[in-house]
Every structure is written in C-alpha cells, then in structure tokens.
C-alpha cells in the first residue's frame, strides 16, 4: 500500500518500467512482424516535421498503453493530459525514426514475442479489455510495433548513460538505497480501494496522536497495530516493514524513514494515505559497490528518462506544427462573448503548453 508507482514526468516513460515487470522467462511463438500502424486511416490530428498522426492510430496507441498501464485511462480523460500524451507519442515516433532500420537480435526478438504472448493472454482473459482492443482494431502487428518502438528507444538512451553519470546520480540519491526496518501504524484518511474519504483529516490526526501517546507510555506495537492500523500489509505484523529499501515508499514516509531518530516514536507523518505513527528500528546505508544490478539499472533508467524528458521539453515542441484534438465544449457566457476574447494561434498554443506543464506537475506531486 505504501509503495510508490514510479509514474514518470513524461507519461510514456512509465511503460519502460512496466515492460521490465511484465516480461518473464519463456518465449512465445513469433507470428507477425511489428509494423507502424497505417497513418492513412482516419482524420489527421497532429502534424510534425517527420509526418502525421491520425485519430485511428492514436486510438490504437492509447488503447495499447491503457491495457499495459490501466491508470492511463484516468489521465486521458483530462483534455490537457490527452494532448500531452499525444505530443509524447509524436516524440517517440521521431526518436524511433532516428534510430533507423535496426534488425532485432535474438534476445530482443524473444522479448517482443514474450511480451506479445502475455499481453494477448491478458486481453483474451478479460471481456472488457478485449472489447476495447477490438473497438480500436488493435492488431498483433500494432502491439509488436509499439513495444519495439518504446523498448528500443529506452535501450538506446540507456546506452548513452556513462558509469560516471550513474555514480554521480547515486551520490545525489543515496538515501533512497538505505535499508530500513520501520514500524508504523496508519490512521487512514481515504479508502485505498475506492479513494473515498474514510475519516476527516483532523479526526485522523487526533487519533494518530492518541496512538502515539499509548506507544510512548509503553503500549504494545503488535496489539495497537492490530487495533488501529489501516495498513493491511503490516497491521498483523506489529506494523513492521523489515529491511526494505527506502526508495520504494511514498515520499513523506521515505523521508521520515531516512531522517527520524532511531528507536523513537516520531510525530505523526502525513501522506496521501493518512497519518503514520512511525518508529525506525534500524537504518543501514548502502555503498555504491554494494548496489545490486537492478539498482544500478534503475539509476541508469532514471538518467535515460531525464534525457528523454529534456528532448520532450526542449526539442519536440519545435518539431510539432499542429495539434488538432477534438476540443471539449464549454458553454459561453455573456461576459466571455467579446472581441477581446479572441487570441492568435501562437498565444493559444503557448497557453496550452503552460497549462499542460502545470497539470502534469500537479499530477506528479500527487504521487
């Protein structure tokens, strides 16, 4: 419940992390070669230096991404984020074209085969998902193309990251790799399954302080966690998370786990889930030479993502000449029906860009 989901600033980058999790050992039988979705079908909704995107193509891509990362559907219901998603897709198309024709080696082909096999099983196993895939006319070739496009770009970006850059990044984020044992009792403010309010903030804080008082007075962690904690992942274990890397926790919990005095029950810590009454039992730094291969890979992936974000922010806007997504209609009022409300295209585009950035930052902070 307290683990972070690592949704990155550039929405598409999340898929790279998801694909690593989705891929497993084994190999599916090769069927169709991945090929770019036909851009001639449907209405053109974007024009850029190297080509166009149609609504049919974007529907396929959005559906593909929504199956792999279901949270995407919620984000795409927001017009500003839908436009950002489209822009990032264009960015990936541009970068993929720059890679040129590259024949997949056996290992890469095995990844594509395995991914397709697992995604096809997921689609066929869920009627609602299959209906969405059928409505979008998402084919095997589309799935293979989208996966190959994103994974190829991520691998190319990771190749450009040097060992020195990885070490420097570690020094700046080394607290993330602390191994911590911490007990906590969560007094929740929201239902983790529905997102609905569980109790008011002030009531949660009052109860958290009450629990802290009982612990300070010598109360038993196991009994109190079982009685009060809303964290189903630890309440039956005395609220204990043992020998976990700090980077996996939500920001506020991670920060407290890294800074709170060892052996002392701290003041309630507020996160998106509610208030945590915490006691750090042990905290051990991890030197760079003791990092696991997966930890180093994560650092490298983060640097690659930063480089991609830079491309999306600095270079991509200069390549896009037109975005023509269907606009959400809003009723006009007498106050807005004036000639002064008219703006030129460049001003409108600048405003949209700023709105997109602001909306994305808000979503990122919420995580």
PDB file of N, CA and C in Angstrom, residues 204-278:
ATOM      1  N   UNK A 204      -8.297  12.094  11.929  1.00  0.00           N
ATOM      2  CA  UNK A 204      -7.191  11.159  11.766  1.00  0.00           C
ATOM      3  C   UNK A 204      -5.978  11.602  12.575  1.00  0.00           C
ATOM      4  N   UNK A 205      -5.683  12.898  12.524  1.00  0.00           N
ATOM      5  CA  UNK A 205      -4.539  13.415  13.271  1.00  0.00           C
ATOM      6  C   UNK A 205      -4.745  13.245  14.775  1.00  0.00           C
ATOM      7  N   UNK A 206      -5.953  13.523  15.251  1.00  0.00           N
ATOM      8  CA  UNK A 206      -6.254  13.366  16.676  1.00  0.00           C
ATOM      9  C   UNK A 206      -6.053  11.916  17.114  1.00  0.00           C
ATOM     10  N   UNK A 207      -6.519  10.969  16.291  1.00  0.00           N
ATOM     11  CA  UNK A 207      -6.382   9.556  16.623  1.00  0.00           C
ATOM     12  C   UNK A 207      -4.919   9.118  16.560  1.00  0.00           C
ATOM     13  N   UNK A 208      -4.175   9.652  15.581  1.00  0.00           N
ATOM     14  CA  UNK A 208      -2.758   9.314  15.455  1.00  0.00           C
ATOM     15  C   UNK A 208      -1.980   9.770  16.695  1.00  0.00           C
ATOM     16  N   UNK A 209      -2.309  10.958  17.181  1.00  0.00           N
ATOM     17  CA  UNK A 209      -1.644  11.458  18.391  1.00  0.00           C
ATOM     18  C   UNK A 209      -2.004  10.610  19.601  1.00  0.00           C
ATOM     19  N   UNK A 210      -3.230  10.134  19.624  1.00  0.00           N
ATOM     20  CA  UNK A 210      -3.664   9.250  20.704  1.00  0.00           C
ATOM     21  C   UNK A 210      -2.867   7.947  20.681  1.00  0.00           C
ATOM     22  N   UNK A 211      -2.683   7.395  19.494  1.00  0.00           N
ATOM     23  CA  UNK A 211      -1.906   6.167  19.351  1.00  0.00           C
ATOM     24  C   UNK A 211      -0.459   6.401  19.763  1.00  0.00           C
ATOM     25  N   UNK A 212       0.113   7.527  19.340  1.00  0.00           N
ATOM     26  CA  UNK A 212       1.486   7.849  19.727  1.00  0.00           C
ATOM     27  C   UNK A 212       1.617   7.918  21.250  1.00  0.00           C
ATOM     28  N   UNK A 213       0.636   8.535  21.903  1.00  0.00           N
ATOM     29  CA  UNK A 213       0.668   8.626  23.358  1.00  0.00           C
ATOM     30  C   UNK A 213       0.681   7.266  24.013  1.00  0.00           C
ATOM     31  N   UNK A 214      -0.087   6.334  23.469  1.00  0.00           N
ATOM     32  CA  UNK A 214      -0.120   4.979  24.023  1.00  0.00           C
ATOM     33  C   UNK A 214       1.212   4.266  23.814  1.00  0.00           C
ATOM     34  N   UNK A 215       1.824   4.484  22.670  1.00  0.00           N
ATOM     35  CA  UNK A 215       3.130   3.864  22.409  1.00  0.00           C
ATOM     36  C   UNK A 215       4.205   4.468  23.313  1.00  0.00           C
ATOM     37  N   UNK A 216       4.178   5.779  23.458  1.00  0.00           N
ATOM     38  CA  UNK A 216       5.145   6.447  24.336  1.00  0.00           C
ATOM     39  C   UNK A 216       5.018   5.953  25.775  1.00  0.00           C
ATOM     40  N   UNK A 217       3.807   5.560  26.147  1.00  0.00           N
ATOM     41  CA  UNK A 217       3.569   5.079  27.511  1.00  0.00           C
ATOM     42  C   UNK A 217       3.900   3.599  27.672  1.00  0.00           C
ATOM     43  N   UNK A 218       4.466   3.008  26.610  1.00  0.00           N
ATOM     44  CA  UNK A 218       4.866   1.601  26.698  1.00  0.00           C
ATOM     45  C   UNK A 218       3.899   0.632  26.070  1.00  0.00           C
ATOM     46  N   UNK A 219       2.949   1.128  25.298  1.00  0.00           N
ATOM     47  CA  UNK A 219       1.976   0.263  24.648  1.00  0.00           C
ATOM     48  C   UNK A 219       2.627  -0.731  23.696  1.00  0.00           C
ATOM     49  N   UNK A 220       1.961  -1.852  23.483  1.00  0.00           N
ATOM     50  CA  UNK A 220       2.494  -2.933  22.641  1.00  0.00           C
ATOM     51  C   UNK A 220       2.201  -2.662  21.166  1.00  0.00           C
ATOM     52  N   UNK A 221       3.254  -2.643  20.362  1.00  0.00           N
ATOM     53  CA  UNK A 221       3.102  -2.356  18.938  1.00  0.00           C
ATOM     54  C   UNK A 221       2.165  -3.354  18.257  1.00  0.00           C
ATOM     55  N   UNK A 222       2.320  -4.630  18.572  1.00  0.00           N
ATOM     56  CA  UNK A 222       1.515  -5.643  17.891  1.00  0.00           C
ATOM     57  C   UNK A 222       0.035  -5.466  18.192  1.00  0.00           C
ATOM     58  N   UNK A 223      -0.277  -5.203  19.457  1.00  0.00           N
ATOM     59  CA  UNK A 223      -1.680  -5.039  19.836  1.00  0.00           C
ATOM     60  C   UNK A 223      -2.260  -3.760  19.246  1.00  0.00           C
ATOM     61  N   UNK A 224      -1.495  -2.669  19.329  1.00  0.00           N
ATOM     62  CA  UNK A 224      -2.003  -1.388  18.845  1.00  0.00           C
ATOM     63  C   UNK A 224      -2.109  -1.346  17.324  1.00  0.00           C
ATOM     64  N   UNK A 225      -1.136  -1.956  16.634  1.00  0.00           N
ATOM     65  CA  UNK A 225      -1.210  -2.004  15.171  1.00  0.00           C
ATOM     66  C   UNK A 225      -2.431  -2.797  14.725  1.00  0.00           C
ATOM     67  N   UNK A 226      -2.675  -3.900  15.391  1.00  0.00           N
ATOM     68  CA  UNK A 226      -3.820  -4.727  15.032  1.00  0.00           C
ATOM     69  C   UNK A 226      -5.131  -3.990  15.294  1.00  0.00           C
ATOM     70  N   UNK A 227      -5.151  -3.186  16.353  1.00  0.00           N
ATOM     71  CA  UNK A 227      -6.369  -2.469  16.729  1.00  0.00           C
ATOM     72  C   UNK A 227      -6.618  -1.237  15.861  1.00  0.00           C
ATOM     73  N   UNK A 228      -5.558  -0.489  15.553  1.00  0.00           N
ATOM     74  CA  UNK A 228      -5.744   0.827  14.935  1.00  0.00           C
ATOM     75  C   UNK A 228      -5.317   0.936  13.461  1.00  0.00           C
ATOM     76  N   UNK A 229      -4.330   0.166  13.029  1.00  0.00           N
ATOM     77  CA  UNK A 229      -3.725   0.434  11.726  1.00  0.00           C
ATOM     78  C   UNK A 229      -4.640   0.101  10.559  1.00  0.00           C
ATOM     79  N   UNK A 230      -4.636   0.979   9.560  1.00  0.00           N
ATOM     80  CA  UNK A 230      -5.395   0.758   8.332  1.00  0.00           C
ATOM     81  C   UNK A 230      -4.510   0.230   7.205  1.00  0.00           C
ATOM     82  N   UNK A 231      -3.262  -0.102   7.537  1.00  0.00           N
ATOM     83  CA  UNK A 231      -2.365  -0.678   6.534  1.00  0.00           C
ATOM     84  C   UNK A 231      -2.447  -2.196   6.626  1.00  0.00           C
ATOM     85  N   UNK A 232      -3.196  -2.777   5.677  1.00  0.00           N
ATOM     86  CA  UNK A 232      -3.404  -4.221   5.698  1.00  0.00           C
ATOM     87  C   UNK A 232      -2.105  -4.994   5.475  1.00  0.00           C
ATOM     88  N   UNK A 233      -1.106  -4.319   4.900  1.00  0.00           N
ATOM     89  CA  UNK A 233       0.147  -5.006   4.609  1.00  0.00           C
ATOM     90  C   UNK A 233       1.042  -5.215   5.812  1.00  0.00           C
ATOM     91  N   UNK A 234       0.742  -4.533   6.932  1.00  0.00           N
ATOM     92  CA  UNK A 234       1.647  -4.661   8.078  1.00  0.00           C
ATOM     93  C   UNK A 234       0.941  -4.765   9.424  1.00  0.00           C
ATOM     94  N   UNK A 235      -0.351  -4.532   9.483  1.00  0.00           N
ATOM     95  CA  UNK A 235      -1.032  -4.460  10.776  1.00  0.00           C
ATOM     96  C   UNK A 235      -0.977  -5.768  11.559  1.00  0.00           C
ATOM     97  N   UNK A 236      -0.925  -6.889  10.862  1.00  0.00           N
ATOM     98  CA  UNK A 236      -0.874  -8.180  11.557  1.00  0.00           C
ATOM     99  C   UNK A 236       0.550  -8.543  11.962  1.00  0.00           C
ATOM    100  N   UNK A 237       1.496  -7.694  11.611  1.00  0.00           N
ATOM    101  CA  UNK A 237       2.906  -7.955  11.914  1.00  0.00           C
ATOM    102  C   UNK A 237       3.477  -6.853  12.808  1.00  0.00           C
ATOM    103  N   UNK A 238       2.625  -6.294  13.639  1.00  0.00           N
ATOM    104  CA  UNK A 238       3.082  -5.224  14.517  1.00  0.00           C
ATOM    105  C   UNK A 238       3.492  -3.969  13.777  1.00  0.00           C
ATOM    106  N   UNK A 239       2.953  -3.788  12.568  1.00  0.00           N
ATOM    107  CA  UNK A 239       3.271  -2.607  11.767  1.00  0.00           C
ATOM    108  C   UNK A 239       4.662  -2.613  11.171  1.00  0.00           C
ATOM    109  N   UNK A 240       5.322  -3.763  11.141  1.00  0.00           N
ATOM    110  CA  UNK A 240       6.740  -3.826  10.755  1.00  0.00           C
ATOM    111  C   UNK A 240       6.952  -4.005   9.256  1.00  0.00           C
ATOM    112  N   UNK A 241       7.809  -3.133   8.700  1.00  0.00           N
ATOM    113  CA  UNK A 241       8.415  -3.346   7.392  1.00  0.00           C
ATOM    114  C   UNK A 241       9.895  -3.543   7.669  1.00  0.00           C
ATOM    115  N   UNK A 242      10.404  -4.726   7.377  1.00  0.00           N
ATOM    116  CA  UNK A 242      11.758  -5.076   7.791  1.00  0.00           C
ATOM    117  C   UNK A 242      12.720  -5.119   6.619  1.00  0.00           C
ATOM    118  N   UNK A 243      13.849  -4.414   6.774  1.00  0.00           N
ATOM    119  CA  UNK A 243      14.934  -4.422   5.786  1.00  0.00           C
ATOM    120  C   UNK A 243      14.438  -4.114   4.375  1.00  0.00           C
ATOM    121  N   UNK A 244      13.757  -2.976   4.245  1.00  0.00           N
ATOM    122  CA  UNK A 244      13.254  -2.534   2.946  1.00  0.00           C
ATOM    123  C   UNK A 244      14.045  -1.323   2.463  1.00  0.00           C
ATOM    124  N   UNK A 245      14.244  -1.220   1.154  1.00  0.00           N
ATOM    125  CA  UNK A 245      14.888  -0.033   0.604  1.00  0.00           C
ATOM    126  C   UNK A 245      13.929   1.147   0.684  1.00  0.00           C
ATOM    127  N   UNK A 246      14.452   2.280   1.118  1.00  0.00           N
ATOM    128  CA  UNK A 246      13.612   3.456   1.325  1.00  0.00           C
ATOM    129  C   UNK A 246      12.961   3.940   0.041  1.00  0.00           C
ATOM    130  N   UNK A 247      13.607   3.761  -1.097  1.00  0.00           N
ATOM    131  CA  UNK A 247      13.110   4.321  -2.359  1.00  0.00           C
ATOM    132  C   UNK A 247      11.746   3.782  -2.761  1.00  0.00           C
ATOM    133  N   UNK A 248      11.336   2.667  -2.191  1.00  0.00           N
ATOM    134  CA  UNK A 248      10.051   2.098  -2.582  1.00  0.00           C
ATOM    135  C   UNK A 248       8.847   2.743  -1.930  1.00  0.00           C
ATOM    136  N   UNK A 249       9.063   3.562  -0.901  1.00  0.00           N
ATOM    137  CA  UNK A 249       7.950   4.151  -0.171  1.00  0.00           C
ATOM    138  C   UNK A 249       7.545   5.513  -0.719  1.00  0.00           C
ATOM    139  N   UNK A 250       6.314   5.912  -0.413  1.00  0.00           N
ATOM    140  CA  UNK A 250       5.861   7.241  -0.807  1.00  0.00           C
ATOM    141  C   UNK A 250       6.754   8.289  -0.140  1.00  0.00           C
ATOM    142  N   UNK A 251       6.827   9.469  -0.736  1.00  0.00           N
ATOM    143  CA  UNK A 251       7.853  10.458  -0.387  1.00  0.00           C
ATOM    144  C   UNK A 251       7.905  10.808   1.097  1.00  0.00           C
ATOM    145  N   UNK A 252       6.748  11.090   1.701  1.00  0.00           N
ATOM    146  CA  UNK A 252       6.739  11.522   3.096  1.00  0.00           C
ATOM    147  C   UNK A 252       7.190  10.405   4.031  1.00  0.00           C
ATOM    148  N   UNK A 253       6.745   9.203   3.752  1.00  0.00           N
ATOM    149  CA  UNK A 253       7.124   8.048   4.570  1.00  0.00           C
ATOM    150  C   UNK A 253       8.617   7.767   4.402  1.00  0.00           C
ATOM    151  N   UNK A 254       9.088   7.852   3.160  1.00  0.00           N
ATOM    152  CA  UNK A 254      10.512   7.631   2.879  1.00  0.00           C
ATOM    153  C   UNK A 254      11.368   8.654   3.606  1.00  0.00           C
ATOM    154  N   UNK A 255      10.952   9.911   3.555  1.00  0.00           N
ATOM    155  CA  UNK A 255      11.724  10.969   4.188  1.00  0.00           C
ATOM    156  C   UNK A 255      11.837  10.744   5.694  1.00  0.00           C
ATOM    157  N   UNK A 256      10.731  10.361   6.322  1.00  0.00           N
ATOM    158  CA  UNK A 256      10.747  10.100   7.762  1.00  0.00           C
ATOM    159  C   UNK A 256      11.597   8.873   8.085  1.00  0.00           C
ATOM    160  N   UNK A 257      11.493   7.842   7.247  1.00  0.00           N
ATOM    161  CA  UNK A 257      12.279   6.628   7.475  1.00  0.00           C
ATOM    162  C   UNK A 257      13.772   6.911   7.391  1.00  0.00           C
ATOM    163  N   UNK A 258      14.148   7.890   6.565  1.00  0.00           N
ATOM    164  CA  UNK A 258      15.562   8.232   6.391  1.00  0.00           C
ATOM    165  C   UNK A 258      16.075   9.218   7.440  1.00  0.00           C
ATOM    166  N   UNK A 259      15.197  10.003   8.039  1.00  0.00           N
ATOM    167  CA  UNK A 259      15.654  11.082   8.915  1.00  0.00           C
ATOM    168  C   UNK A 259      15.253  10.940  10.385  1.00  0.00           C
ATOM    169  N   UNK A 260      14.211  10.182  10.645  1.00  0.00           N
ATOM    170  CA  UNK A 260      13.710  10.106  12.015  1.00  0.00           C
ATOM    171  C   UNK A 260      14.715   9.424  12.941  1.00  0.00           C
ATOM    172  N   UNK A 261      14.778   9.902  14.170  1.00  0.00           N
ATOM    173  CA  UNK A 261      15.698   9.333  15.155  1.00  0.00           C
ATOM    174  C   UNK A 261      15.381   7.859  15.384  1.00  0.00           C
ATOM    175  N   UNK A 262      16.422   7.030  15.349  1.00  0.00           N
ATOM    176  CA  UNK A 262      16.250   5.587  15.500  1.00  0.00           C
ATOM    177  C   UNK A 262      15.817   5.260  16.931  1.00  0.00           C
ATOM    178  N   UNK A 263      14.816   4.385  17.035  1.00  0.00           N
ATOM    179  CA  UNK A 263      14.357   3.925  18.338  1.00  0.00           C
ATOM    180  C   UNK A 263      13.335   4.804  19.018  1.00  0.00           C
ATOM    181  N   UNK A 264      12.932   5.907  18.377  1.00  0.00           N
ATOM    182  CA  UNK A 264      11.992   6.841  18.997  1.00  0.00           C
ATOM    183  C   UNK A 264      10.732   6.954  18.137  1.00  0.00           C
ATOM    184  N   UNK A 265       9.588   6.960  18.809  1.00  0.00           N
ATOM    185  CA  UNK A 265       8.323   7.148  18.094  1.00  0.00           C
ATOM    186  C   UNK A 265       8.215   8.615  17.704  1.00  0.00           C
ATOM    187  N   UNK A 266       8.136   8.885  16.422  1.00  0.00           N
ATOM    188  CA  UNK A 266       8.104  10.260  15.945  1.00  0.00           C
ATOM    189  C   UNK A 266       6.706  10.849  15.933  1.00  0.00           C
ATOM    190  N   UNK A 267       6.641  12.140  15.640  1.00  0.00           N
ATOM    191  CA  UNK A 267       5.345  12.798  15.479  1.00  0.00           C
ATOM    192  C   UNK A 267       4.647  12.233  14.246  1.00  0.00           C
ATOM    193  N   UNK A 268       3.301  12.213  14.238  1.00  0.00           N
ATOM    194  CA  UNK A 268       2.582  11.659  13.077  1.00  0.00           C
ATOM    195  C   UNK A 268       3.037  12.296  11.765  1.00  0.00           C
ATOM    196  N   UNK A 269       3.231  11.458  10.772  1.00  0.00           N
ATOM    197  CA  UNK A 269       3.687  11.884   9.445  1.00  0.00           C
ATOM    198  C   UNK A 269       2.524  11.766   8.467  1.00  0.00           C
ATOM    199  N   UNK A 270       2.206  12.859   7.786  1.00  0.00           N
ATOM    200  CA  UNK A 270       1.082  12.852   6.856  1.00  0.00           C
ATOM    201  C   UNK A 270       1.532  12.460   5.456  1.00  0.00           C
ATOM    202  N   UNK A 271       0.777  11.569   4.821  1.00  0.00           N
ATOM    203  CA  UNK A 271       0.995  11.207   3.416  1.00  0.00           C
ATOM    204  C   UNK A 271      -0.360  11.178   2.726  1.00  0.00           C
ATOM    205  N   UNK A 272      -0.382  10.772   1.475  1.00  0.00           N
ATOM    206  CA  UNK A 272      -1.631  10.704   0.728  1.00  0.00           C
ATOM    207  C   UNK A 272      -2.594   9.673   1.323  1.00  0.00           C
ATOM    208  N   UNK A 273      -2.069   8.763   2.150  1.00  0.00           N
ATOM    209  CA  UNK A 273      -2.905   7.718   2.726  1.00  0.00           C
ATOM    210  C   UNK A 273      -3.507   8.110   4.072  1.00  0.00           C
ATOM    211  N   UNK A 274      -2.863   9.048   4.766  1.00  0.00           N
ATOM    212  CA  UNK A 274      -3.334   9.425   6.089  1.00  0.00           C
ATOM    213  C   UNK A 274      -2.157   9.819   6.966  1.00  0.00           C
ATOM    214  N   UNK A 275      -2.248   9.477   8.255  1.00  0.00           N
ATOM    215  CA  UNK A 275      -1.173   9.793   9.198  1.00  0.00           C
ATOM    216  C   UNK A 275      -0.484   8.515   9.668  1.00  0.00           C
ATOM    217  N   UNK A 276       0.852   8.545   9.646  1.00  0.00           N
ATOM    218  CA  UNK A 276       1.661   7.401  10.063  1.00  0.00           C
ATOM    219  C   UNK A 276       2.333   7.703  11.396  1.00  0.00           C
ATOM    220  N   UNK A 277       2.141   6.809  12.355  1.00  0.00           N
ATOM    221  CA  UNK A 277       2.888   6.872  13.600  1.00  0.00           C
ATOM    222  C   UNK A 277       4.038   5.888  13.431  1.00  0.00           C
ATOM    223  N   UNK A 278       5.279   6.388  13.436  1.00  0.00           N
ATOM    224  CA  UNK A 278       6.423   5.589  12.999  1.00  0.00           C
ATOM    225  C   UNK A 278       7.522   5.475  14.056  1.00  0.00           C
TER     226      UNK A 278
END
